[in-house]
XYZ file of C-alpha atoms in Angstrom:
184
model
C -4.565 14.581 -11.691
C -3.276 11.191 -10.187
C -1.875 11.186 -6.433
C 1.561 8.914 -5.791
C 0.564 6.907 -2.739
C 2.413 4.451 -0.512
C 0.852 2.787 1.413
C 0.537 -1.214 3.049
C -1.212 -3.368 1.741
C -4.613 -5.145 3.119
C -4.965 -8.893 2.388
C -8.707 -8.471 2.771
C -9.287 -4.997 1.369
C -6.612 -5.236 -1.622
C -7.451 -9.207 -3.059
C -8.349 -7.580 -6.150
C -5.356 -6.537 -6.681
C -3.700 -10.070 -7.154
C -3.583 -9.722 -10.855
C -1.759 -6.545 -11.047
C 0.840 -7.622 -8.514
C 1.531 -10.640 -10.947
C 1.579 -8.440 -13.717
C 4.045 -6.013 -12.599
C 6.132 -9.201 -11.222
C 5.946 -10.182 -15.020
C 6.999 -7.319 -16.111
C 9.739 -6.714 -14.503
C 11.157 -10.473 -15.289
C 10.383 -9.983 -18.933
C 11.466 -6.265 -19.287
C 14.118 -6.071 -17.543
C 15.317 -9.996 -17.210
C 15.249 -9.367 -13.500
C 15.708 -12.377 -11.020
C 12.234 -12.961 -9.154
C 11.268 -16.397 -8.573
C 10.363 -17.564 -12.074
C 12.057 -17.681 -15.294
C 10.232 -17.632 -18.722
C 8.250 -18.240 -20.553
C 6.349 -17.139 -17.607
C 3.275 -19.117 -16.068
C 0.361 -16.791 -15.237
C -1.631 -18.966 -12.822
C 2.052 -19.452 -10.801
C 2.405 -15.701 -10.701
C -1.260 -15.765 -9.525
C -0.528 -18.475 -7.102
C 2.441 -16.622 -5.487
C 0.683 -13.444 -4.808
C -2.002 -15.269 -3.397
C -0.278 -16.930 -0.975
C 1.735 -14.112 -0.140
C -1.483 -12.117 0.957
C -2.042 -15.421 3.198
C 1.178 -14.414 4.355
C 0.182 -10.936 5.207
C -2.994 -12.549 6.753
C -0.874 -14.553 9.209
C 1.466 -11.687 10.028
C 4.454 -13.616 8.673
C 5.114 -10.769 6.119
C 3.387 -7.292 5.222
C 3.444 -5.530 1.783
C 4.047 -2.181 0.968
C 2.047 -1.130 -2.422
C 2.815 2.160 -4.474
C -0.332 3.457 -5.799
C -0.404 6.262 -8.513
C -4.188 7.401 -7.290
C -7.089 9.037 -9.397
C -9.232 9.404 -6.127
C -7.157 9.304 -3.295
C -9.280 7.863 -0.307
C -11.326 5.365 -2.226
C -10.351 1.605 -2.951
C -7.314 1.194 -4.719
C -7.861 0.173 -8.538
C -6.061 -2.199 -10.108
C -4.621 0.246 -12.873
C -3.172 2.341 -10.405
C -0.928 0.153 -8.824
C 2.853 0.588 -9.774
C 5.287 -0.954 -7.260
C 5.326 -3.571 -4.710
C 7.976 -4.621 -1.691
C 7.627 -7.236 0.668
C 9.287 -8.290 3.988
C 9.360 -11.508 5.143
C 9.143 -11.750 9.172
C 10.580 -14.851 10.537
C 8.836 -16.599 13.333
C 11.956 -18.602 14.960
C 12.858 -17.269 18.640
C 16.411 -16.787 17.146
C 14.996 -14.399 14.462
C 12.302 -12.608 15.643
C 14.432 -8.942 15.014
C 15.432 -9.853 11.517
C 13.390 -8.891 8.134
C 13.955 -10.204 4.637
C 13.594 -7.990 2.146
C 11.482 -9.254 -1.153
C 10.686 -8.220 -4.383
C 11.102 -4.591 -4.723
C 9.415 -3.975 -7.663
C 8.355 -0.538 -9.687
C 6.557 -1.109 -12.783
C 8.572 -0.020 -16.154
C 6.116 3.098 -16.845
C 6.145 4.780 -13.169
C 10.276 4.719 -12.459
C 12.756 7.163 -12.053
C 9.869 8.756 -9.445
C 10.598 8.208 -6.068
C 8.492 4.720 -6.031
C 11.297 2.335 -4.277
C 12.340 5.228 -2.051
C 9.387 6.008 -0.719
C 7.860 2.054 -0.537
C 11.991 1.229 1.152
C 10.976 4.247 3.775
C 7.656 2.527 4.680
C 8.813 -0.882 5.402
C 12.167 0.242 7.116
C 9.338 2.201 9.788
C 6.526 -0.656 9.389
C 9.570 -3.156 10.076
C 10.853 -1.227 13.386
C 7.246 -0.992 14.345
C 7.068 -4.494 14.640
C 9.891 -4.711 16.259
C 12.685 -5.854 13.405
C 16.149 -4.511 13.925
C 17.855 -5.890 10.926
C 16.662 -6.104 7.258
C 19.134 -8.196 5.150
C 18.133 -9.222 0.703
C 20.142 -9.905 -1.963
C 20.089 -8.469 -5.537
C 21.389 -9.366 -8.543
C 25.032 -7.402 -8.974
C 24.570 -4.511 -11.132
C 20.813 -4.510 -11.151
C 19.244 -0.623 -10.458
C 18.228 -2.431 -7.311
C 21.743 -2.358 -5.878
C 22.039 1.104 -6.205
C 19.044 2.210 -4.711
C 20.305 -0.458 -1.768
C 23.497 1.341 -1.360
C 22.136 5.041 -1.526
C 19.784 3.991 1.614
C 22.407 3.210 3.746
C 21.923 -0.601 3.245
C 25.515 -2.181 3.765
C 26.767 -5.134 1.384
C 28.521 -7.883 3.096
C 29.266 -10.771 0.432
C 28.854 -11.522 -3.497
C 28.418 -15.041 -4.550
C 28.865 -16.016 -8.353
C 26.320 -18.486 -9.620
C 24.080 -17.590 -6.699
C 20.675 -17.155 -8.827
C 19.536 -18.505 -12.242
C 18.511 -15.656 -14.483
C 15.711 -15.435 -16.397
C 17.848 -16.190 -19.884
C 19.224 -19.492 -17.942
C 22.436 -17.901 -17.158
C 24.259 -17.875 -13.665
C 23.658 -14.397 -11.542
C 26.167 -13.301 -9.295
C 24.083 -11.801 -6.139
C 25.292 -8.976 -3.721
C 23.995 -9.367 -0.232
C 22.807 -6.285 2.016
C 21.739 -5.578 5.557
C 21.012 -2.774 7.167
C 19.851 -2.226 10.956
C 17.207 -0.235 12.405
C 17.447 1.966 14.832
């Protein structure tokens, strides 16, 4: 019997899990034609790249990554199989910005949703961001995508649309909702 886990990520510990990340990224792009960075046909070694440097990001404390894990052994090294959603905040270093958090890539692979994944990864980096001191988490989302939903039922507030605002991944224009929400 597997064990849902959430849990954050460790650049050093969790490297292997590079490929997965990119898979799940991939995924959700060519699943569900959601807006994430790259538009098909999609280029493996860019995923690859991306996640890479995005664990150099989590080396230099300039973002973290929450990972849910669906484990077969809980307590032992996460396997690559078992991973099943990812979100990422991005910590800005500016003086101005220090209490702010932007919210990436909240992703739950297409076999492990309607579970509790983005709930429970959203929970983790709301507390992991106001243990580091963030006040204020702000994203955007493509309007309409399941993503805005789960936004809105956390008590994340939208202040502004704007048409055109993303390419989507069948080259049409994506109208993007905008959301913060403050910490207590």
């Amino acid at each position: 019997m597997s064990t849902p886990t959430v849990r954050l990520l460790s650049a050093s510990d969790d490297a292997h899990l590079v490929p997965y990340l990119a898979a799940i990224h991939a995924a959700c792009i060519n699943q569900d034609a959601m807006v994430a960075t790259f538009l098909p046909p999609l280029d493996n070694a860019k995923l690859l790249t991306f996640w890479k440097d995005a664990l150099k990001d989590v080396s230099s404390g300039t973002r973290f990554i929450v990972i849910q894990l669906d484990e077969s052994e809980p307590g032992t090294p996460a396997k690559g199989p078992e991973l099943k959603g990812v979100v990422m905040l991005s910590l800005p270093q500016t003086e101005t910005f220090t209490h702010q958090g932007s919210l990436e890539k909240l992703m739950v692979s297409p076999t492990f949703r309607q579970r509790g994944a983005a709930k429970a990864m959203l929970q983790l980096l709301e507390k992991e961001a106001a243990n580091r001191g963030r006040k204020l988490i702000m994203l955007s989302t493509e309007v309409g995508s399941p993503a805005e939903g789960i936004y809105r039922r956390l008590g994340y507030v939208e202040y502004g649309r704007l048409p055109g605002c993303s390419i989507g991944p069948l080259g049409n224009m994506v109208e993007d909702v905008f959301f913060y929400k403050r910490l207590s």
